[in-house]
Amino acid sequence: MKPSTHRPTRAIISLTAIQDNIKQFKAHVGKQTEVWAVVKANAYGHGAISVSQSIDELVAGFCVSNLDEAIELRSHGTVKPILVLSGIVPEDIHIAVNLRLIVTVPSLDWFKLVSQHLKDVDCEHLRFHIKVDSGMGRIGVTTAEEANQIIALADELGADFAGVFTHFATADEVSQDKFIDQKEKFETIVANLIRRPAYVHSSNSAAGIWHKETVQDIERLGDVMYGLNPSGKVLDMPYDITPALELISELTHVKRIAKGDTVGYGAEFVAVQETIIGTVPIGYADGWTRNMTGFYVLVAGKRCPIVGRISMDQITIALDEKLPIGTKVTLIGQDDQETITVDDVAAYRGTINYEVVCLLSDRIKRIYPDGLAEP
């Protein structure tokens, strides 16, 4: 999707804040681990290329979700290690090898399929990490026996068994039972491997923040890098972080409507008195979902409720005074003494801050006051 550069809706992203958040995390966890930045899903909506380029000197590697995200980083000059966290289509293994990517092996069956597509592939550069399903229930091996069979096959092929990892399901929750169970299962499998690889890792942002004693060779730093608390408002951060993203727009239309007039699809909003209505160019196609009706935005330092259904491209808000076209509207960020956080939006939607920022579509232009604009 092409960014709408001629529309006033903008995501303003502070690369300095992201850099500072990485430095803060390093100070918290110490120097015993490498930090690999998780820039999947367009760097959690912050812009993968600009973010990765701005933090390249602060991290040892990058993590992405899929092959195409890795290709994008390589095509824009990233030379550091890139771990693709999900299993790729086996037929595409030659792309990963040619680009010197690290692939995730989620099962022996998958690796056997890959072995059928290695003609003319230099297996010396087939580098992989085995994923262990310690309780997340998505992908990964569940026994040391299966992991060892993968290692044995890799040795036959001449591939590089470089790492083993898992992912915690509840590191950001108060209860420790599931976390401890996963940790013990992972450690048992690792202890029974034919050999230990260069990298053993299980730590996401939450584990690094609240269980830093469990951090191993790699810290996969995601949500907190962007200034977001992985637990939302459940657990307090042990150190300060700075939100990196602000979402703003402008009033494009302002009018008075009479008592009894309706606004939006379904005519659900009916004015109970004369009301000033402002229109803002953002909608569910931008990731400002339909369930945001009844929430608010900030205009001239005041909370203005969103009225009527959210449209694909526009929302309507109730103003307490007639303001000129072009007046700034803040959807996430601070205006005078009022602030809307990503967690505020998430709480209203009944979701998590990850989803709020990841849903911000490519149609929204990303602006970097302290760096280059996203290509």
mmCIF file of C-alpha atoms in Angstrom:
data_model
loop_
_atom_site.group_PDB
_atom_site.id
_atom_site.type_symbol
_atom_site.label_atom_id
_atom_site.label_comp_id
_atom_site.label_asym_id
_atom_site.label_seq_id
_atom_site.Cartn_x
_atom_site.Cartn_y
_atom_site.Cartn_z
ATOM 1 C CA MET A 1 0.000 0.000 0.000
ATOM 2 C CA LYS A 2 1.352 3.403 -0.955
ATOM 3 C CA PRO A 3 1.683 5.962 1.860
ATOM 4 C CA SER A 4 -0.768 8.845 1.513
ATOM 5 C CA THR A 5 1.795 11.638 1.443
ATOM 6 C CA HIS A 6 -0.770 14.299 0.491
ATOM 7 C CA ARG A 7 -2.965 13.660 3.521
ATOM 8 C CA PRO A 8 -2.390 15.271 6.929
ATOM 9 C CA THR A 9 -2.576 11.996 8.863
ATOM 10 C CA ARG A 10 0.937 11.178 10.066
ATOM 11 C CA ALA A 11 2.759 8.817 12.406
ATOM 12 C CA ILE A 12 5.577 10.838 13.952
ATOM 13 C CA ILE A 13 8.291 8.456 15.129
ATOM 14 C CA SER A 14 11.273 9.299 17.296
ATOM 15 C CA LEU A 15 14.255 7.173 16.334
ATOM 16 C CA THR A 16 16.133 8.741 19.232
ATOM 17 C CA ALA A 17 13.525 7.349 21.640
ATOM 18 C CA ILE A 18 13.975 3.863 20.163
ATOM 19 C CA GLN A 19 17.753 4.131 20.508
ATOM 20 C CA ASP A 20 17.421 5.332 24.087
ATOM 21 C CA ASN A 21 15.042 2.486 24.927
ATOM 22 C CA ILE A 22 17.622 -0.029 23.693
ATOM 23 C CA LYS A 23 20.313 1.622 25.799
ATOM 24 C CA GLN A 24 18.029 1.572 28.829
ATOM 25 C CA PHE A 25 17.370 -2.127 28.361
ATOM 26 C CA LYS A 26 21.070 -2.880 28.018
ATOM 27 C CA ALA A 27 21.750 -1.034 31.251
ATOM 28 C CA HIS A 28 19.000 -3.086 32.919
ATOM 29 C CA VAL A 29 20.042 -6.533 31.715
ATOM 30 C CA GLY A 30 23.819 -6.141 31.608
ATOM 31 C CA LYS A 31 26.389 -7.124 28.996
ATOM 32 C CA GLN A 32 26.092 -10.904 29.150
ATOM 33 C CA THR A 33 23.841 -11.164 26.097
ATOM 34 C CA GLU A 34 23.579 -9.976 22.521
ATOM 35 C CA VAL A 35 20.564 -7.812 21.721
ATOM 36 C CA TRP A 36 18.759 -8.666 18.486
ATOM 37 C CA ALA A 37 16.069 -6.182 17.480
ATOM 38 C CA VAL A 38 12.665 -7.552 16.532
ATOM 39 C CA VAL A 39 11.541 -5.487 13.542
ATOM 40 C CA LYS A 40 8.792 -7.753 12.230
ATOM 41 C CA ALA A 41 5.407 -6.335 11.203
ATOM 42 C CA ASN A 42 7.060 -3.172 9.874
ATOM 43 C CA ALA A 43 8.888 -2.729 13.181
ATOM 44 C CA TYR A 44 5.599 -2.923 15.088
ATOM 45 C CA GLY A 45 4.202 -0.224 12.811
ATOM 46 C CA HIS A 46 7.165 2.114 13.295
ATOM 47 C CA GLY A 47 8.808 1.506 9.900
ATOM 48 C CA ALA A 48 11.210 -1.410 9.537
ATOM 49 C CA ILE A 49 13.777 0.219 7.254
ATOM 50 C CA SER A 50 14.198 3.492 9.096
ATOM 51 C CA VAL A 51 14.195 1.776 12.489
ATOM 52 C CA SER A 52 16.684 -0.939 11.534
ATOM 53 C CA GLN A 53 19.062 1.543 9.920
ATOM 54 C CA SER A 54 18.941 3.862 12.916
ATOM 55 C CA ILE A 55 19.750 1.143 15.478
ATOM 56 C CA ASP A 56 22.197 -0.946 13.457
ATOM 57 C CA GLU A 57 25.175 -0.008 15.627
ATOM 58 C CA LEU A 58 23.276 -0.771 18.849
ATOM 59 C CA VAL A 59 22.274 -4.364 18.091
ATOM 60 C CA ALA A 60 23.999 -7.584 17.069
ATOM 61 C CA GLY A 61 21.254 -8.822 14.751
ATOM 62 C CA PHE A 62 17.631 -8.593 13.712
ATOM 63 C CA CYS A 63 14.546 -10.819 13.976
ATOM 64 C CA VAL A 64 11.713 -10.818 11.440
ATOM 65 C CA SER A 65 8.575 -12.863 10.957
ATOM 66 C CA ASN A 66 8.936 -14.079 7.397
ATOM 67 C CA LEU A 67 11.196 -14.316 4.389
ATOM 68 C CA ASP A 68 9.864 -11.217 2.659
ATOM 69 C CA GLU A 69 10.593 -9.041 5.679
ATOM 70 C CA ALA A 70 14.159 -10.343 5.665
ATOM 71 C CA ILE A 71 14.508 -9.683 1.943
ATOM 72 C CA GLU A 72 13.368 -6.103 2.526
ATOM 73 C CA LEU A 73 16.056 -5.529 5.152
ATOM 74 C CA ARG A 74 18.795 -7.022 2.977
ATOM 75 C CA SER A 75 17.676 -4.975 -0.037
ATOM 76 C CA HIS A 76 18.066 -1.786 2.022
ATOM 77 C CA GLY A 77 21.592 -2.534 3.161
ATOM 78 C CA THR A 78 21.295 -4.545 6.367
ATOM 79 C CA VAL A 79 24.298 -6.878 6.567
ATOM 80 C CA LYS A 80 24.020 -8.069 10.168
ATOM 81 C CA PRO A 81 22.503 -11.489 10.978
ATOM 82 C CA ILE A 82 18.753 -11.787 10.384
ATOM 83 C CA LEU A 83 16.747 -14.572 12.030
ATOM 84 C CA VAL A 84 13.452 -15.479 10.344
ATOM 85 C CA LEU A 85 11.302 -16.543 13.289
ATOM 86 C CA SER A 86 8.723 -18.590 11.352
ATOM 87 C CA GLY A 87 9.319 -21.583 9.123
ATOM 88 C CA ILE A 88 9.575 -20.524 5.477
ATOM 89 C CA VAL A 89 8.185 -22.347 2.430
ATOM 90 C CA PRO A 90 10.719 -25.177 1.855
ATOM 91 C CA GLU A 91 11.007 -24.411 -1.859
ATOM 92 C CA ASP A 92 12.355 -20.957 -0.982
ATOM 93 C CA ILE A 93 15.337 -22.199 0.996
ATOM 94 C CA HIS A 94 17.744 -21.124 -1.773
ATOM 95 C CA ILE A 95 16.663 -17.490 -1.245
ATOM 96 C CA ALA A 96 17.478 -17.677 2.456
ATOM 97 C CA VAL A 97 20.854 -19.261 1.745
ATOM 98 C CA ASN A 98 21.783 -16.782 -0.981
ATOM 99 C CA LEU A 99 20.945 -13.862 1.314
ATOM 100 C CA ARG A 100 22.799 -15.455 4.248
ATOM 101 C CA LEU A 101 19.676 -15.499 6.398
ATOM 102 C CA ILE A 102 19.180 -17.640 9.488
ATOM 103 C CA VAL A 103 16.077 -19.805 9.161
ATOM 104 C CA THR A 104 13.993 -21.367 11.901
ATOM 105 C CA VAL A 105 13.559 -25.140 11.782
ATOM 106 C CA PRO A 106 10.161 -25.855 13.363
ATOM 107 C CA SER A 107 10.133 -29.641 12.891
ATOM 108 C CA LEU A 108 11.980 -32.626 11.451
ATOM 109 C CA ASP A 109 9.291 -33.034 8.795
ATOM 110 C CA TRP A 110 9.890 -29.458 7.615
ATOM 111 C CA PHE A 111 13.649 -29.967 7.480
ATOM 112 C CA LYS A 112 13.210 -33.162 5.451
ATOM 113 C CA LEU A 113 11.155 -31.167 2.932
ATOM 114 C CA VAL A 114 13.917 -28.567 2.788
ATOM 115 C CA SER A 115 16.469 -31.298 2.080
ATOM 116 C CA GLN A 116 14.601 -32.041 -1.151
ATOM 117 C CA HIS A 117 15.248 -28.513 -2.437
ATOM 118 C CA LEU A 118 18.981 -28.187 -1.934
ATOM 119 C CA LYS A 119 20.178 -28.868 -5.463
ATOM 120 C CA ASP A 120 22.691 -26.157 -6.410
ATOM 121 C CA VAL A 121 22.502 -24.776 -2.849
ATOM 122 C CA ASP A 122 25.674 -24.224 -0.872
ATOM 123 C CA CYS A 123 24.645 -25.949 2.362
ATOM 124 C CA GLU A 124 27.643 -24.477 4.140
ATOM 125 C CA HIS A 125 25.613 -21.263 4.236
ATOM 126 C CA LEU A 126 22.373 -22.957 5.310
ATOM 127 C CA ARG A 127 22.334 -21.570 8.837
ATOM 128 C CA PHE A 128 19.465 -22.375 11.182
ATOM 129 C CA HIS A 129 18.079 -22.253 14.720
ATOM 130 C CA ILE A 130 15.821 -25.026 16.001
ATOM 131 C CA LYS A 131 12.565 -23.803 17.535
ATOM 132 C CA VAL A 132 11.419 -25.595 20.688
ATOM 133 C CA ASP A 133 7.738 -25.603 21.595
ATOM 134 C CA SER A 134 8.007 -25.488 25.365
ATOM 135 C CA GLY A 135 4.345 -24.636 25.831
ATOM 136 C CA MET A 136 3.385 -21.872 23.399
ATOM 137 C CA GLY A 137 1.686 -24.457 21.196
ATOM 138 C CA ARG A 138 2.417 -22.922 17.798
ATOM 139 C CA ILE A 139 5.523 -24.290 16.077
ATOM 140 C CA GLY A 140 8.585 -26.146 17.278
ATOM 141 C CA VAL A 141 9.905 -29.512 18.399
ATOM 142 C CA THR A 142 8.768 -30.917 21.721
ATOM 143 C CA THR A 143 11.495 -33.482 22.400
ATOM 144 C CA ALA A 144 15.285 -33.587 22.400
ATOM 145 C CA GLU A 145 15.032 -36.704 20.229
ATOM 146 C CA GLU A 146 13.429 -34.765 17.372
ATOM 147 C CA ALA A 147 15.911 -31.921 17.772
ATOM 148 C CA ASN A 148 18.815 -34.368 17.626
ATOM 149 C CA GLN A 149 17.447 -35.952 14.464
ATOM 150 C CA ILE A 150 17.391 -32.480 12.906
ATOM 151 C CA ILE A 151 20.995 -31.906 13.970
ATOM 152 C CA ALA A 152 22.043 -35.282 12.541
ATOM 153 C CA LEU A 153 20.394 -34.509 9.199
ATOM 154 C CA ALA A 154 22.018 -31.083 9.174
ATOM 155 C CA ASP A 155 25.401 -32.691 9.711
ATOM 156 C CA GLU A 156 24.779 -34.980 6.724
ATOM 157 C CA LEU A 157 23.884 -31.984 4.580
ATOM 158 C CA GLY A 158 26.725 -29.834 5.845
ATOM 159 C CA ALA A 159 24.329 -27.214 7.238
ATOM 160 C CA ASP A 160 25.156 -24.972 10.200
ATOM 161 C CA PHE A 161 23.228 -25.694 13.414
ATOM 162 C CA ALA A 162 23.723 -22.240 14.935
ATOM 163 C CA GLY A 163 21.047 -21.957 17.598
ATOM 164 C CA VAL A 164 18.074 -23.249 19.549
ATOM 165 C CA PHE A 165 15.307 -21.137 21.031
ATOM 166 C CA THR A 166 11.844 -21.022 22.517
ATOM 167 C CA HIS A 167 9.207 -18.381 23.236
ATOM 168 C CA PHE A 168 7.466 -17.733 26.543
ATOM 169 C CA ALA A 169 3.683 -17.412 26.676
ATOM 170 C CA THR A 170 3.295 -15.677 30.052
ATOM 171 C CA ALA A 171 6.510 -13.794 30.824
ATOM 172 C CA ASP A 172 4.467 -10.602 31.077
ATOM 173 C CA GLU A 173 1.962 -11.946 33.632
ATOM 174 C CA VAL A 174 1.884 -11.973 37.426
ATOM 175 C CA SER A 175 1.598 -15.753 37.750
ATOM 176 C CA GLN A 176 4.933 -17.528 37.288
ATOM 177 C CA ASP A 177 3.703 -21.126 37.014
ATOM 178 C CA LYS A 178 3.534 -21.386 33.211
ATOM 179 C CA PHE A 179 6.749 -19.418 32.777
ATOM 180 C CA ILE A 180 8.660 -21.715 35.120
ATOM 181 C CA ASP A 181 7.222 -24.809 33.444
ATOM 182 C CA GLN A 182 8.283 -23.601 29.988
ATOM 183 C CA LYS A 183 11.716 -22.617 31.227
ATOM 184 C CA GLU A 184 12.302 -26.060 32.732
ATOM 185 C CA LYS A 185 11.078 -27.878 29.601
ATOM 186 C CA PHE A 186 13.360 -25.811 27.394
ATOM 187 C CA GLU A 187 16.374 -26.311 29.633
ATOM 188 C CA THR A 188 15.765 -30.066 29.705
ATOM 189 C CA ILE A 189 15.669 -30.307 25.934
ATOM 190 C CA VAL A 190 18.786 -28.159 25.539
ATOM 191 C CA ALA A 191 20.631 -30.266 28.123
ATOM 192 C CA ASN A 192 19.907 -33.395 26.084
ATOM 193 C CA LEU A 193 21.027 -32.102 22.696
ATOM 194 C CA ILE A 194 23.882 -33.816 20.889
ATOM 195 C CA ARG A 195 25.789 -30.563 21.258
ATOM 196 C CA ARG A 196 25.150 -27.019 22.373
ATOM 197 C CA PRO A 197 24.983 -24.500 19.498
ATOM 198 C CA ALA A 198 26.499 -21.015 19.541
ATOM 199 C CA TYR A 199 23.184 -19.453 20.526
ATOM 200 C CA VAL A 200 20.635 -20.612 23.092
ATOM 201 C CA HIS A 201 17.870 -18.081 23.637
ATOM 202 C CA SER A 202 14.402 -17.790 25.095
ATOM 203 C CA SER A 203 14.115 -14.177 26.147
ATOM 204 C CA ASN A 204 11.601 -11.796 24.605
ATOM 205 C CA SER A 205 11.089 -8.238 25.911
ATOM 206 C CA ALA A 206 8.972 -9.375 28.856
ATOM 207 C CA ALA A 207 11.396 -12.073 29.948
ATOM 208 C CA GLY A 208 14.321 -9.669 29.706
ATOM 209 C CA ILE A 209 12.508 -7.042 31.760
ATOM 210 C CA TRP A 210 10.996 -9.146 34.559
ATOM 211 C CA HIS A 211 13.176 -12.281 34.412
ATOM 212 C CA LYS A 212 16.576 -10.915 33.452
ATOM 213 C CA GLU A 213 18.317 -13.740 35.291
ATOM 214 C CA THR A 214 17.027 -16.106 32.576
ATOM 215 C CA VAL A 215 18.523 -14.184 29.646
ATOM 216 C CA GLN A 216 20.949 -16.350 27.671
ATOM 217 C CA ASP A 217 22.969 -15.701 24.494
ATOM 218 C CA ILE A 218 20.415 -13.534 22.673
ATOM 219 C CA GLU A 219 17.778 -11.096 23.870
ATOM 220 C CA ARG A 220 15.033 -10.720 21.244
ATOM 221 C CA LEU A 221 14.033 -7.134 21.963
ATOM 222 C CA GLY A 222 10.616 -6.136 20.626
ATOM 223 C CA ASP A 223 7.770 -4.206 22.237
ATOM 224 C CA VAL A 224 9.807 -2.369 24.865
ATOM 225 C CA MET A 225 12.236 -1.114 22.214
ATOM 226 C CA TYR A 226 9.394 1.038 20.911
ATOM 227 C CA GLY A 227 8.635 2.437 24.351
ATOM 228 C CA LEU A 228 5.732 0.111 25.094
ATOM 229 C CA ASN A 229 5.211 -1.978 28.224
ATOM 230 C CA PRO A 230 4.801 -5.635 27.100
ATOM 231 C CA SER A 231 2.332 -6.272 29.925
ATOM 232 C CA GLY A 232 0.237 -3.210 29.180
ATOM 233 C CA LYS A 233 -0.682 -1.974 32.632
ATOM 234 C CA VAL A 234 -0.400 -5.288 34.497
ATOM 235 C CA LEU A 235 3.248 -5.056 35.588
ATOM 236 C CA ASP A 236 5.219 -1.899 36.274
ATOM 237 C CA MET A 237 8.365 -1.233 34.290
ATOM 238 C CA PRO A 238 11.517 -1.385 36.462
ATOM 239 C CA TYR A 239 13.013 1.528 34.517
ATOM 240 C CA ASP A 240 11.793 4.401 32.360
ATOM 241 C CA ILE A 241 10.976 4.005 28.671
ATOM 242 C CA THR A 242 9.901 6.577 26.091
ATOM 243 C CA PRO A 243 7.043 5.909 23.640
ATOM 244 C CA ALA A 244 8.396 6.413 20.134
ATOM 245 C CA LEU A 245 5.167 6.937 18.175
ATOM 246 C CA GLU A 246 2.768 9.849 17.933
ATOM 247 C CA LEU A 247 -0.287 9.739 15.650
ATOM 248 C CA ILE A 248 -1.686 13.050 14.438
ATOM 249 C CA SER A 249 -3.991 14.453 11.797
ATOM 250 C CA GLU A 250 -5.988 17.614 11.093
ATOM 251 C CA LEU A 251 -9.554 18.829 10.806
ATOM 252 C CA THR A 252 -10.556 18.760 7.147
ATOM 253 C CA HIS A 253 -14.176 19.839 7.580
ATOM 254 C CA VAL A 254 -16.095 21.625 10.360
ATOM 255 C CA LYS A 255 -19.826 22.303 10.482
ATOM 256 C CA ARG A 256 -22.784 22.808 12.790
ATOM 257 C CA ILE A 257 -25.605 20.311 12.784
ATOM 258 C CA ALA A 258 -29.060 20.804 14.270
ATOM 259 C CA LYS A 259 -30.762 18.836 16.998
ATOM 260 C CA GLY A 260 -32.018 15.578 15.494
ATOM 261 C CA ASP A 261 -29.441 15.472 12.672
ATOM 262 C CA THR A 262 -27.509 12.229 12.268
ATOM 263 C CA VAL A 263 -23.870 11.463 11.514
ATOM 264 C CA GLY A 264 -22.263 8.400 9.935
ATOM 265 C CA TYR A 265 -23.310 5.022 8.570
ATOM 266 C CA GLY A 266 -26.425 3.594 10.136
ATOM 267 C CA ALA A 267 -27.384 7.043 11.432
ATOM 268 C CA GLU A 268 -26.500 5.801 14.898
ATOM 269 C CA PHE A 269 -25.412 9.190 16.196
ATOM 270 C CA VAL A 270 -28.315 11.558 16.629
ATOM 271 C CA ALA A 271 -27.553 15.065 17.888
ATOM 272 C CA VAL A 272 -29.450 15.852 21.074
ATOM 273 C CA GLN A 273 -28.702 19.544 20.584
ATOM 274 C CA GLU A 274 -26.940 21.770 18.079
ATOM 275 C CA THR A 275 -23.458 20.255 17.717
ATOM 276 C CA ILE A 276 -20.223 21.211 16.007
ATOM 277 C CA ILE A 277 -18.874 18.268 14.024
ATOM 278 C CA GLY A 278 -15.279 17.977 12.827
ATOM 279 C CA THR A 279 -14.101 15.476 10.216
ATOM 280 C CA VAL A 280 -10.653 13.857 10.456
ATOM 281 C CA PRO A 281 -9.043 11.848 7.615
ATOM 282 C CA ILE A 282 -8.331 8.526 9.300
ATOM 283 C CA GLY A 283 -10.435 5.376 9.386
ATOM 284 C CA TYR A 284 -10.420 1.634 9.691
ATOM 285 C CA ALA A 285 -8.369 1.265 6.487
ATOM 286 C CA ASP A 286 -5.627 3.053 8.428
ATOM 287 C CA GLY A 287 -5.985 0.795 11.454
ATOM 288 C CA TRP A 288 -8.260 3.130 13.443
ATOM 289 C CA THR A 289 -10.808 0.389 13.951
ATOM 290 C CA ARG A 290 -14.594 0.719 14.032
ATOM 291 C CA ASN A 291 -14.786 -0.023 17.757
ATOM 292 C CA MET A 292 -13.106 3.326 18.484
ATOM 293 C CA THR A 293 -16.471 5.103 18.319
ATOM 294 C CA GLY A 294 -17.061 6.617 21.755
ATOM 295 C CA PHE A 295 -13.347 7.087 22.426
ATOM 296 C CA TYR A 296 -11.821 10.536 22.007
ATOM 297 C CA VAL A 297 -9.070 12.531 20.336
ATOM 298 C CA LEU A 298 -7.293 15.679 21.463
ATOM 299 C CA VAL A 299 -7.956 19.039 19.814
ATOM 300 C CA ALA A 300 -6.617 22.310 21.212
ATOM 301 C CA GLY A 301 -5.707 20.490 24.419
ATOM 302 C CA LYS A 302 -9.242 19.156 24.965
ATOM 303 C CA ARG A 303 -10.815 15.718 24.734
ATOM 304 C CA CYS A 304 -13.251 15.505 21.828
ATOM 305 C CA PRO A 305 -15.400 12.374 21.546
ATOM 306 C CA ILE A 306 -15.552 10.314 18.359
ATOM 307 C CA VAL A 307 -19.198 10.219 17.258
ATOM 308 C CA GLY A 308 -20.877 8.120 14.605
ATOM 309 C CA ARG A 309 -19.440 4.958 13.112
ATOM 310 C CA ILE A 310 -15.790 4.921 12.068
ATOM 311 C CA SER A 311 -15.653 4.969 8.257
ATOM 312 C CA MET A 312 -12.989 3.433 6.045
ATOM 313 C CA ASP A 313 -11.242 6.774 5.530
ATOM 314 C CA GLN A 314 -12.694 9.275 8.020
ATOM 315 C CA ILE A 315 -13.917 9.780 11.555
ATOM 316 C CA THR A 316 -16.174 12.476 12.949
ATOM 317 C CA ILE A 317 -15.720 14.159 16.298
ATOM 318 C CA ALA A 318 -17.782 16.509 18.436
ATOM 319 C CA LEU A 319 -16.123 19.887 19.064
ATOM 320 C CA ASP A 320 -17.047 22.404 21.735
ATOM 321 C CA GLU A 321 -16.142 25.339 19.484
ATOM 322 C CA LYS A 322 -15.838 26.027 15.776
ATOM 323 C CA LEU A 323 -12.210 25.631 14.807
ATOM 324 C CA PRO A 324 -10.493 26.321 11.480
ATOM 325 C CA ILE A 325 -9.712 23.653 8.913
ATOM 326 C CA GLY A 326 -6.152 22.469 9.448
ATOM 327 C CA THR A 327 -6.356 22.451 13.244
ATOM 328 C CA LYS A 328 -4.158 19.672 14.658
ATOM 329 C CA VAL A 329 -5.837 16.515 15.929
ATOM 330 C CA THR A 330 -3.904 14.135 18.194
ATOM 331 C CA LEU A 331 -4.949 10.488 18.221
ATOM 332 C CA ILE A 332 -1.888 9.168 20.091
ATOM 333 C CA GLY A 333 0.399 11.575 21.915
ATOM 334 C CA GLN A 334 0.264 14.727 24.013
ATOM 335 C CA ASP A 335 -1.577 17.987 23.438
ATOM 336 C CA ASP A 336 -1.104 20.576 26.161
ATOM 337 C CA GLN A 337 -1.862 18.802 29.473
ATOM 338 C CA GLU A 338 -3.777 15.912 27.923
ATOM 339 C CA THR A 339 -2.223 12.655 26.680
ATOM 340 C CA ILE A 340 -3.503 9.603 24.825
ATOM 341 C CA THR A 341 -1.189 6.582 25.069
ATOM 342 C CA VAL A 342 -1.135 3.440 22.972
ATOM 343 C CA ASP A 343 -2.201 1.589 26.113
ATOM 344 C CA ASP A 344 -5.213 3.911 26.468
ATOM 345 C CA VAL A 345 -6.303 2.968 22.954
ATOM 346 C CA ALA A 346 -5.631 -0.713 23.633
ATOM 347 C CA ALA A 347 -7.643 -0.666 26.850
ATOM 348 C CA TYR A 348 -10.631 0.890 25.082
ATOM 349 C CA ARG A 349 -10.476 -1.750 22.342
ATOM 350 C CA GLY A 350 -9.984 -4.558 24.828
ATOM 351 C CA THR A 351 -6.690 -5.575 23.251
ATOM 352 C CA ILE A 352 -2.919 -5.096 23.678
ATOM 353 C CA ASN A 353 -0.601 -2.277 22.674
ATOM 354 C CA TYR A 354 1.141 -4.558 20.135
ATOM 355 C CA GLU A 355 -2.054 -4.792 18.090
ATOM 356 C CA VAL A 356 -2.720 -1.048 18.116
ATOM 357 C CA VAL A 357 0.621 -0.089 16.556
ATOM 358 C CA CYS A 358 0.855 -3.097 14.239
ATOM 359 C CA LEU A 359 -2.551 -2.272 12.751
ATOM 360 C CA LEU A 360 -1.452 1.205 11.665
ATOM 361 C CA SER A 361 -1.453 0.636 7.926
ATOM 362 C CA ASP A 362 1.155 1.598 5.365
ATOM 363 C CA ARG A 363 -1.300 4.222 4.115
ATOM 364 C CA ILE A 364 -0.245 6.372 7.055
ATOM 365 C CA LYS A 365 2.912 8.291 6.212
ATOM 366 C CA ARG A 366 5.716 7.760 8.741
ATOM 367 C CA ILE A 367 7.726 10.877 9.583
ATOM 368 C CA TYR A 368 11.098 10.774 11.353
ATOM 369 C CA PRO A 369 12.088 14.181 12.741
ATOM 370 C CA ASP A 370 15.497 12.790 13.743
ATOM 371 C CA GLY A 371 16.105 10.621 10.678
ATOM 372 C CA LEU A 372 15.158 9.822 7.097
ATOM 373 C CA ALA A 373 11.562 9.241 6.042
ATOM 374 C CA GLU A 374 10.515 5.648 5.397
ATOM 375 C CA PRO A 375 11.080 4.749 1.720
#
